[in-house]
Coordinates of C-alpha atoms and ligand atoms in Angstrom, one line a residue:
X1 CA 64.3 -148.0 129.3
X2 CA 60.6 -148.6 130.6
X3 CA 60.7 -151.4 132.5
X4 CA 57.1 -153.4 133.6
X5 CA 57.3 -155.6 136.2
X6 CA 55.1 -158.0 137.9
X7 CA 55.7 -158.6 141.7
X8 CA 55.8 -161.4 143.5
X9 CA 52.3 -162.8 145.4
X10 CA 54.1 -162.7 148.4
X11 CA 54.9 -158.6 147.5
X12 CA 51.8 -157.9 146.8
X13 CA 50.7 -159.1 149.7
X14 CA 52.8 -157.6 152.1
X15 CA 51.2 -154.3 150.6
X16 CA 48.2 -155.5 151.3
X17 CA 48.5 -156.1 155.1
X18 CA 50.1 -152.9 155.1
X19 CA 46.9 -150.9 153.9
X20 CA 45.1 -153.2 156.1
X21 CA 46.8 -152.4 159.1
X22 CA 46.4 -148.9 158.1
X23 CA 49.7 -147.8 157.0
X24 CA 50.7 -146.0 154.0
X25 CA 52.2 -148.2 150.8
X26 CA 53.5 -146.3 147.7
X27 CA 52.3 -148.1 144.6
X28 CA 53.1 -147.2 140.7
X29 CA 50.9 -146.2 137.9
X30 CA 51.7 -145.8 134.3
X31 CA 50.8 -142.1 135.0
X32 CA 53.2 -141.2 138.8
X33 CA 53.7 -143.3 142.0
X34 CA 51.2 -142.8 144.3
X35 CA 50.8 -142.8 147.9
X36 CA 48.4 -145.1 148.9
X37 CA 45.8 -145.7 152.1
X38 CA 43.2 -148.0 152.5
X39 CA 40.0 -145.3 151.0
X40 CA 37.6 -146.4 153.9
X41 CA 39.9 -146.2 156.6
X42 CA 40.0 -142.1 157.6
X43 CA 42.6 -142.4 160.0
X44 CA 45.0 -143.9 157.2
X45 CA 44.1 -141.5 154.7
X46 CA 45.0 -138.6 157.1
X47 CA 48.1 -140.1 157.5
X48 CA 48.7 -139.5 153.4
X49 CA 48.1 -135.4 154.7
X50 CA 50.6 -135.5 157.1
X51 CA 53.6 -137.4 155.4
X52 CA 53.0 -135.1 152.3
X53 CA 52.5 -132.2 154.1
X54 CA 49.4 -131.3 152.0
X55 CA 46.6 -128.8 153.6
X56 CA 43.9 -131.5 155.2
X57 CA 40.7 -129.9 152.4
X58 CA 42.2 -131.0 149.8
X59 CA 40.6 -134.2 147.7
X60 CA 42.4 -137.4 146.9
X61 CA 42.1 -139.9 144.3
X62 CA 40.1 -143.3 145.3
X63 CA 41.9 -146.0 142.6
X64 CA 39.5 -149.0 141.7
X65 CA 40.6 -151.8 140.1
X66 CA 37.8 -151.8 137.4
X67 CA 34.6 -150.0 137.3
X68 CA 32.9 -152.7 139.4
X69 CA 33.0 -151.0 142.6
X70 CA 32.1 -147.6 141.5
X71 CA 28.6 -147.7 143.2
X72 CA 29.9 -147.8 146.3
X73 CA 31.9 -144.6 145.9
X74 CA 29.7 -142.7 143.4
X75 CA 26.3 -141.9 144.1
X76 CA 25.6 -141.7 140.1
X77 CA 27.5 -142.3 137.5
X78 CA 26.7 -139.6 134.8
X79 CA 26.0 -141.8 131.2
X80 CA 28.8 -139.8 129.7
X81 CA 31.4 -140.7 132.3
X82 CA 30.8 -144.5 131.3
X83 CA 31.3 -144.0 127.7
X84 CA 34.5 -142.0 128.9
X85 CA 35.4 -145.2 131.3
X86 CA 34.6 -147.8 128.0
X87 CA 37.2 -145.7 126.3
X88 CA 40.1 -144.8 128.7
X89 CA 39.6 -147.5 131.7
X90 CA 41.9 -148.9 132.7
X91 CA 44.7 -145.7 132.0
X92 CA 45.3 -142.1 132.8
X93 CA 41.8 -141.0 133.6
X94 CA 40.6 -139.5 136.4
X95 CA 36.7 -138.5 136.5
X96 CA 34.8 -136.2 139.4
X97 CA 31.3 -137.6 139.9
X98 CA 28.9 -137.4 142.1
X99 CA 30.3 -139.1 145.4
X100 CA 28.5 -141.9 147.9
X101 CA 27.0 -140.6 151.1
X102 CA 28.9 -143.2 153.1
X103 CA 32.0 -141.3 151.2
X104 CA 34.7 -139.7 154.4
X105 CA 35.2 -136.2 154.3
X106 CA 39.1 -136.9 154.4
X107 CA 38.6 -138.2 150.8
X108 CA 36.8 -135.7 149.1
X109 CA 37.9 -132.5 151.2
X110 CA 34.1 -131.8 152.3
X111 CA 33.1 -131.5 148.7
X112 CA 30.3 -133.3 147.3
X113 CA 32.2 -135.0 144.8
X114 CA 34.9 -138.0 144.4
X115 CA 37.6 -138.1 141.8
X116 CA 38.0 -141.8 141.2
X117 CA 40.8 -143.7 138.9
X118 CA 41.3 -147.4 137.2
X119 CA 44.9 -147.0 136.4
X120 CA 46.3 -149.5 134.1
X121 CA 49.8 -150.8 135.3
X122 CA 50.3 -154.0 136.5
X123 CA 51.5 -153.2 139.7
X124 CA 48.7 -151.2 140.8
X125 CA 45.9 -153.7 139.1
X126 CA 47.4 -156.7 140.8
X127 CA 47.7 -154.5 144.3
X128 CA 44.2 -153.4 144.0
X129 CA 42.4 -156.6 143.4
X130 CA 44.5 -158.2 146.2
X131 CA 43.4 -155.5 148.0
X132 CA 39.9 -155.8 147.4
X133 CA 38.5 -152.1 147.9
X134 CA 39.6 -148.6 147.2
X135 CA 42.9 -147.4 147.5
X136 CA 43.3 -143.4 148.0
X137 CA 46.4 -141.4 146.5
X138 CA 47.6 -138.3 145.6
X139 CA 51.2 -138.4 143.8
X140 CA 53.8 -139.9 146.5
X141 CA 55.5 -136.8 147.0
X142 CA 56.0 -133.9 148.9
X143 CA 53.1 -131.2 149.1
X144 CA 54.5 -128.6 146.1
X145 CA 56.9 -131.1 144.5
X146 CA 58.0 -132.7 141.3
X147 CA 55.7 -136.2 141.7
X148 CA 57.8 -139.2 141.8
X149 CA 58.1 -141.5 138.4
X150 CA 60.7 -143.8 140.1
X151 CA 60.4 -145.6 143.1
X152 CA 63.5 -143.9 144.3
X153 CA 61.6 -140.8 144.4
X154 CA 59.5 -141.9 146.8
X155 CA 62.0 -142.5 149.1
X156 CA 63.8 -139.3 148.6
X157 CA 60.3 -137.7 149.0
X158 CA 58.9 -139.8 151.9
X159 CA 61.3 -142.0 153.6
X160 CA 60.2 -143.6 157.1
X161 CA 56.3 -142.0 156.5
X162 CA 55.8 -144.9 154.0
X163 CA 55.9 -148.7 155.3
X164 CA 56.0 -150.3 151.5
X165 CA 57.0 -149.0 148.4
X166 CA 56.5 -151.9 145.4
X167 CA 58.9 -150.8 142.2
X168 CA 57.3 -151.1 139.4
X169 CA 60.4 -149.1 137.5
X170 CA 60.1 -146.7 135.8
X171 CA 56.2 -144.8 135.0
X172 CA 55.7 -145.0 131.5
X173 CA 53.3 -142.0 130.9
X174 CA 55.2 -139.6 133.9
X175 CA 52.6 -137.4 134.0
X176 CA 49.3 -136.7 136.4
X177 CA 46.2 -138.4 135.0
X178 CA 43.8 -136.1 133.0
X179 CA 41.2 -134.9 134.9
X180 CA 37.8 -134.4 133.7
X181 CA 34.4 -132.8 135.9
X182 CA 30.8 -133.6 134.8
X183 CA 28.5 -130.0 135.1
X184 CA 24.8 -131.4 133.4
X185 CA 25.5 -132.3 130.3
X186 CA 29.1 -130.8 130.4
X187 CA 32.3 -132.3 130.6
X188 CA 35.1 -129.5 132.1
X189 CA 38.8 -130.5 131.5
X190 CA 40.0 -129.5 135.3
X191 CA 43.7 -131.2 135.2
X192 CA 45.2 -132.1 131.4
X193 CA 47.2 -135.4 130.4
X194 CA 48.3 -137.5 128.2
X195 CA 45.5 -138.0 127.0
X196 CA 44.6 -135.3 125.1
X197 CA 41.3 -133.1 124.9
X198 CA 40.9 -134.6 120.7
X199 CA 40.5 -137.6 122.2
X200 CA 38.4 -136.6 124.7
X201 CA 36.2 -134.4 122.0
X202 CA 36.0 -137.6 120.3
X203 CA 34.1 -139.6 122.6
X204 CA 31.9 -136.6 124.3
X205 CA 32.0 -133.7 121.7
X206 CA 31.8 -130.4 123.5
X207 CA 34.1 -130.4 126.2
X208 CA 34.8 -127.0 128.8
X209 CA 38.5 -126.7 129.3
X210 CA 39.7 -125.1 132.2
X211 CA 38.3 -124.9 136.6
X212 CA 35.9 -122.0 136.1
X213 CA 34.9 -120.4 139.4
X214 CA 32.1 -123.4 140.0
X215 CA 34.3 -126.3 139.7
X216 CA 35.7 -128.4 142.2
X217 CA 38.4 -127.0 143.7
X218 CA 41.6 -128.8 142.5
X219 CA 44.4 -128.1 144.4
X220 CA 47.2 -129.2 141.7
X221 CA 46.2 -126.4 139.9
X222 CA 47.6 -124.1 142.4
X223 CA 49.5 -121.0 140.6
X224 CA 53.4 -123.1 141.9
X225 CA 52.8 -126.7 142.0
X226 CA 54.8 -129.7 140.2
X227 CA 58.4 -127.3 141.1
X228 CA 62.1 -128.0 141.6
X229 CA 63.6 -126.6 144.4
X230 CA 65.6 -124.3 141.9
X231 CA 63.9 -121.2 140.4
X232 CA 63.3 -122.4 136.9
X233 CA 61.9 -120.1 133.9
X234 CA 60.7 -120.8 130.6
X235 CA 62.8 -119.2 127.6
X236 CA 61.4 -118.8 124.4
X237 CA 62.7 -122.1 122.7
X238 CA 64.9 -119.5 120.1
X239 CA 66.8 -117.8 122.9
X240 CA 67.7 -121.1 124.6
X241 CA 71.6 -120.8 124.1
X242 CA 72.0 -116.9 124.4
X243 CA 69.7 -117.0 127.6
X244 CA 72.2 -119.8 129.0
X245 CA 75.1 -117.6 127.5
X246 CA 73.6 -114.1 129.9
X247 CA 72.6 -116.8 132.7
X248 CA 76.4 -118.1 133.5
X249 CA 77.7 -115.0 132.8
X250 CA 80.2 -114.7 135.5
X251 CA 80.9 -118.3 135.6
X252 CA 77.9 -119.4 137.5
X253 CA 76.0 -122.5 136.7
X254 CA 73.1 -122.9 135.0
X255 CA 70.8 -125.6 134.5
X256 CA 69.0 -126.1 131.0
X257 CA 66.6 -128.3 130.2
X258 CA 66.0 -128.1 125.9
X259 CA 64.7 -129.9 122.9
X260 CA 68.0 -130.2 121.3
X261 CA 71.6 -129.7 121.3
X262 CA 73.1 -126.4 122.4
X263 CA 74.3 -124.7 119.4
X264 CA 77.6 -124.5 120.9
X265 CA 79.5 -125.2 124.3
X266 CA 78.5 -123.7 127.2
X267 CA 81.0 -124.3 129.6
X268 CA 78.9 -123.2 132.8
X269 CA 75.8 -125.1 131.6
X270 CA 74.3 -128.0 132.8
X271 CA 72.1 -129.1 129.3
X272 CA 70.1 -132.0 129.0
X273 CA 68.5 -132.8 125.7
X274 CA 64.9 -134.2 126.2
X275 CA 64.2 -134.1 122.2
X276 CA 61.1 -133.4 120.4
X277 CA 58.7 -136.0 121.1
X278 CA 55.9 -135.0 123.7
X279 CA 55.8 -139.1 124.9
X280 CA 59.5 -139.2 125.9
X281 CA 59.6 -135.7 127.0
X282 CA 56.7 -136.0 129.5
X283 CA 57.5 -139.5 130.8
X284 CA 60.9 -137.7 131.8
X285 CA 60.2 -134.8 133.0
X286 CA 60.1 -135.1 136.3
X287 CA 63.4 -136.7 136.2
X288 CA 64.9 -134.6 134.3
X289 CA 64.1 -131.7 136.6
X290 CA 65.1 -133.7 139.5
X291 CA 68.6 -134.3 138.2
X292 CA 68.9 -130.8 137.5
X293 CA 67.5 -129.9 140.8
X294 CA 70.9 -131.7 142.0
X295 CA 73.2 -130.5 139.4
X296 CA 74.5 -127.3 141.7
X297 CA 73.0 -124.8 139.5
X298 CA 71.7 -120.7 140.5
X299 CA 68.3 -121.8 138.0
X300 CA 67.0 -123.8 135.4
X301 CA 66.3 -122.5 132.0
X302 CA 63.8 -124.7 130.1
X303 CA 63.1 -124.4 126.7
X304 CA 59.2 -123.5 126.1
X305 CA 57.5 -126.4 124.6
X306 CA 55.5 -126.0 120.6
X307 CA 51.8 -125.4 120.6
X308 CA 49.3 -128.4 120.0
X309 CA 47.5 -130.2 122.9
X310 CA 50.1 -132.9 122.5
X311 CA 52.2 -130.9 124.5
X312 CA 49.1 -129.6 126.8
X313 CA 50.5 -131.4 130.1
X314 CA 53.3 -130.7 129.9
X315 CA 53.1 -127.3 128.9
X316 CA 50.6 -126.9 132.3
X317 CA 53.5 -128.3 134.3
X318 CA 56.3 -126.4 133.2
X319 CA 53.8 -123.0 134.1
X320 CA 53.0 -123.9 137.4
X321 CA 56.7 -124.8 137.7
X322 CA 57.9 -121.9 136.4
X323 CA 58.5 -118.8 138.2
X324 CA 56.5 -116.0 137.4
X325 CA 57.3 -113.9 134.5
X326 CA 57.6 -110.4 136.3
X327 CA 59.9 -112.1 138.3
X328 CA 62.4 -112.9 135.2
X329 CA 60.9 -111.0 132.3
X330 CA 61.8 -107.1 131.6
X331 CA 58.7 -106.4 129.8
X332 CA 60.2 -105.9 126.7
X333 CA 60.3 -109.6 125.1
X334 CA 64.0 -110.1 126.4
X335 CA 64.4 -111.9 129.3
X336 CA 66.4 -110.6 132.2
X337 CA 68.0 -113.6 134.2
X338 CA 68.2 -112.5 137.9
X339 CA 70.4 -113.4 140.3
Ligands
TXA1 O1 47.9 -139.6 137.8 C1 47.4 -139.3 138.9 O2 46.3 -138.8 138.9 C2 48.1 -139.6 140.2 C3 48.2 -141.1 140.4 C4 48.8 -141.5 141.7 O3 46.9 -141.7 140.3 N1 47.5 -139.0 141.3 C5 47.5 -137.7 141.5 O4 46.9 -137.3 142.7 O5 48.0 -136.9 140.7 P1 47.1 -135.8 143.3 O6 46.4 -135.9 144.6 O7 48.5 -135.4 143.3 O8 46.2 -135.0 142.3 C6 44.9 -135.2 142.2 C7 44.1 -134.0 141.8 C8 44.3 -132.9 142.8 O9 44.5 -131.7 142.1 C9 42.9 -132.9 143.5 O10 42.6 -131.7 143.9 C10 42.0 -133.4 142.4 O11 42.7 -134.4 141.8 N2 40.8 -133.9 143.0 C11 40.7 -135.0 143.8 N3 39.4 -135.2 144.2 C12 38.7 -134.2 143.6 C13 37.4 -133.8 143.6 N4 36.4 -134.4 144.3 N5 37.0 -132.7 142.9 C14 38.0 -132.0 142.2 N6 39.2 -132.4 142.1 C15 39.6 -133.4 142.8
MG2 MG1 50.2 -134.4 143.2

């Protein structure tokens, strides 16, 4: 169950003095937790590098509370980003403008550029108004990893490198914010999310999908990014229960993450069910992988996910999570499970 909370003043607070002091405070979104420092303070925000273990040139996110801060971090604010804001602020947007020349390095890895957020829950909107200024944050987890959608993720992730972490249960979206780049007139999809690029056709018309070579470098989009510990590999959503079948062959475990019911039992399988609905599948996917991350198994076989952009993020995580074909495909259609 999705569960919203409000925290206490006194809460809030203590995240506050906690981004004050410089420290690192996890916070939720409706999209993933993040890891939050105080945006203007560098030394802070290097310490989000270190406790994820993420390369020090790669950007963060600054999260605003509204849009009424923007000029300090965005030296202009291309006329089609604000009819994108008017539509999708506050939510799971993230746009790449143009950034401030008082703008740190740390924040926008070098680049001329600054990928800024108004996320919608609660949690984060009361923290950020308390606050008062711009909080940057990647996802609250490890450099590579599944990004946390509870806020006992964070603490499996991060322990001792994070001084608060408010729970705000669990994220209702569960997956990254779409991210969207401004070339001219342009707008370039660099990241998908939940929402979709209809929608965002539907407010700018045209829209590039895809980094070409020119676009900000966006680090999440790394070929493995978003991955279990377990080598996992996508199985053509027909072959789900004879790839589980030739995968615990010789009674070892397998892990399978599908859209229904196995057709029969498997007794070496691990199966979780995540149904047919992109909402309820993407909001727990990162769960769901984590749990079977646990569950003991050699891999995880996950059930390729339908066409339609519906499915767009999720599809994009599952790839990157994936490992690569040649490593588990024969070439002939059929896939070989290794070892
Ligand atoms: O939903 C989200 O976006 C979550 C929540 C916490 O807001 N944040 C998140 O942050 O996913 P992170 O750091 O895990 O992913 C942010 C992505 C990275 O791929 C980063 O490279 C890209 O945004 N990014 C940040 N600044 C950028 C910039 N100036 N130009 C291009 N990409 C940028
Ligand atoms: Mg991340």
């Amino acid at each position: 169950m999705v569960r919203i909370v409000r925290a206490t003043q006194q809460e809030i607070q203590t995240g506050v003095q906690a981004l004050r002091d410089g420290e690192l405070v996890s916070f939720p979104t409706e999209t993933v937790y993040g890891l939050g420092a105080n945006a203007q303070n560098p030394a802070a925000v290097r310490k989000i590098f270190e406790a994820k273990g993420r390369p020090p040139t790669h950007p963060v996110i600054v999260h605003l509370d509204s849009p009424r801060f923007l000029h300090r971090w965005v030296r202009e604010v291309p006329q089609i980003a604000t009819r994108l804001a008017d539509a999708f602020w506050p939510g799971p947007l993230t746009l790449v403008m143009p950034r401030a020349s008082n703008v740190h390095d740390v924040i926008t890895g070098g680049q001329d550029t600054i990928a800024i957020r108004v996320p919608a829950h609660p949690m984060a909107q009361q923290l950020l108004t308390a606050f008062g200024g711009g909080i940057a944050a990647p996802s609250a987890n490890r450099y590579g990893r599944l990004s946390p959608t509870r806020a006992e993720h964070v603490r499996e992730e991060l322990g001792d490198a994070v001084r608060v972490i408010l729970d705000g249960g669990e994220c209702q979206i569960g997956l990254e914010s779409t991210i969207l780049a401004f070339e001219g007139e342009s707008v370039r999809l660099l990241r998908p999310g939940s929402i979709t690029a209809t929608q965002i056709r539907a407010i700018v018309g045209e829209l590039l999908v895809g980094p070409d070579s020119a676009s900000p470098r966006v680090p999440g989009s790394e070929p493995r990014h978003y991955a279990p510990s377990t080598p996992m590999t996508l199985v053509p959503a027909g072959e789900i229960d004879a790839q589980a079948d030739i995968a615990s062959s010789g009674a070892r475990r397998v892990a399978v993450l599908a859209q229904r019911l196995p057709l029969r039992a498997h007794k070496y399988a691990t199966w979780i069910n995540a149904g047919r609905k992109p909402e309820s599948f993407g909001r727990d996917l990162y769960t769901n992988l984590r749990t079977l991350d646990k569950a003991g198994c050699y891999r995880i076989l996950v059930q390729d996910v339908p066409d339609g952009d519906r499915w767009d993020a999720i599809r994009d995580r599952l790839r990157r999570a994936a490992t690569s074909v040649a490593e588990s495909n024969d070439g002939t259609g059929t896939m070989a499970v290794l070892p």
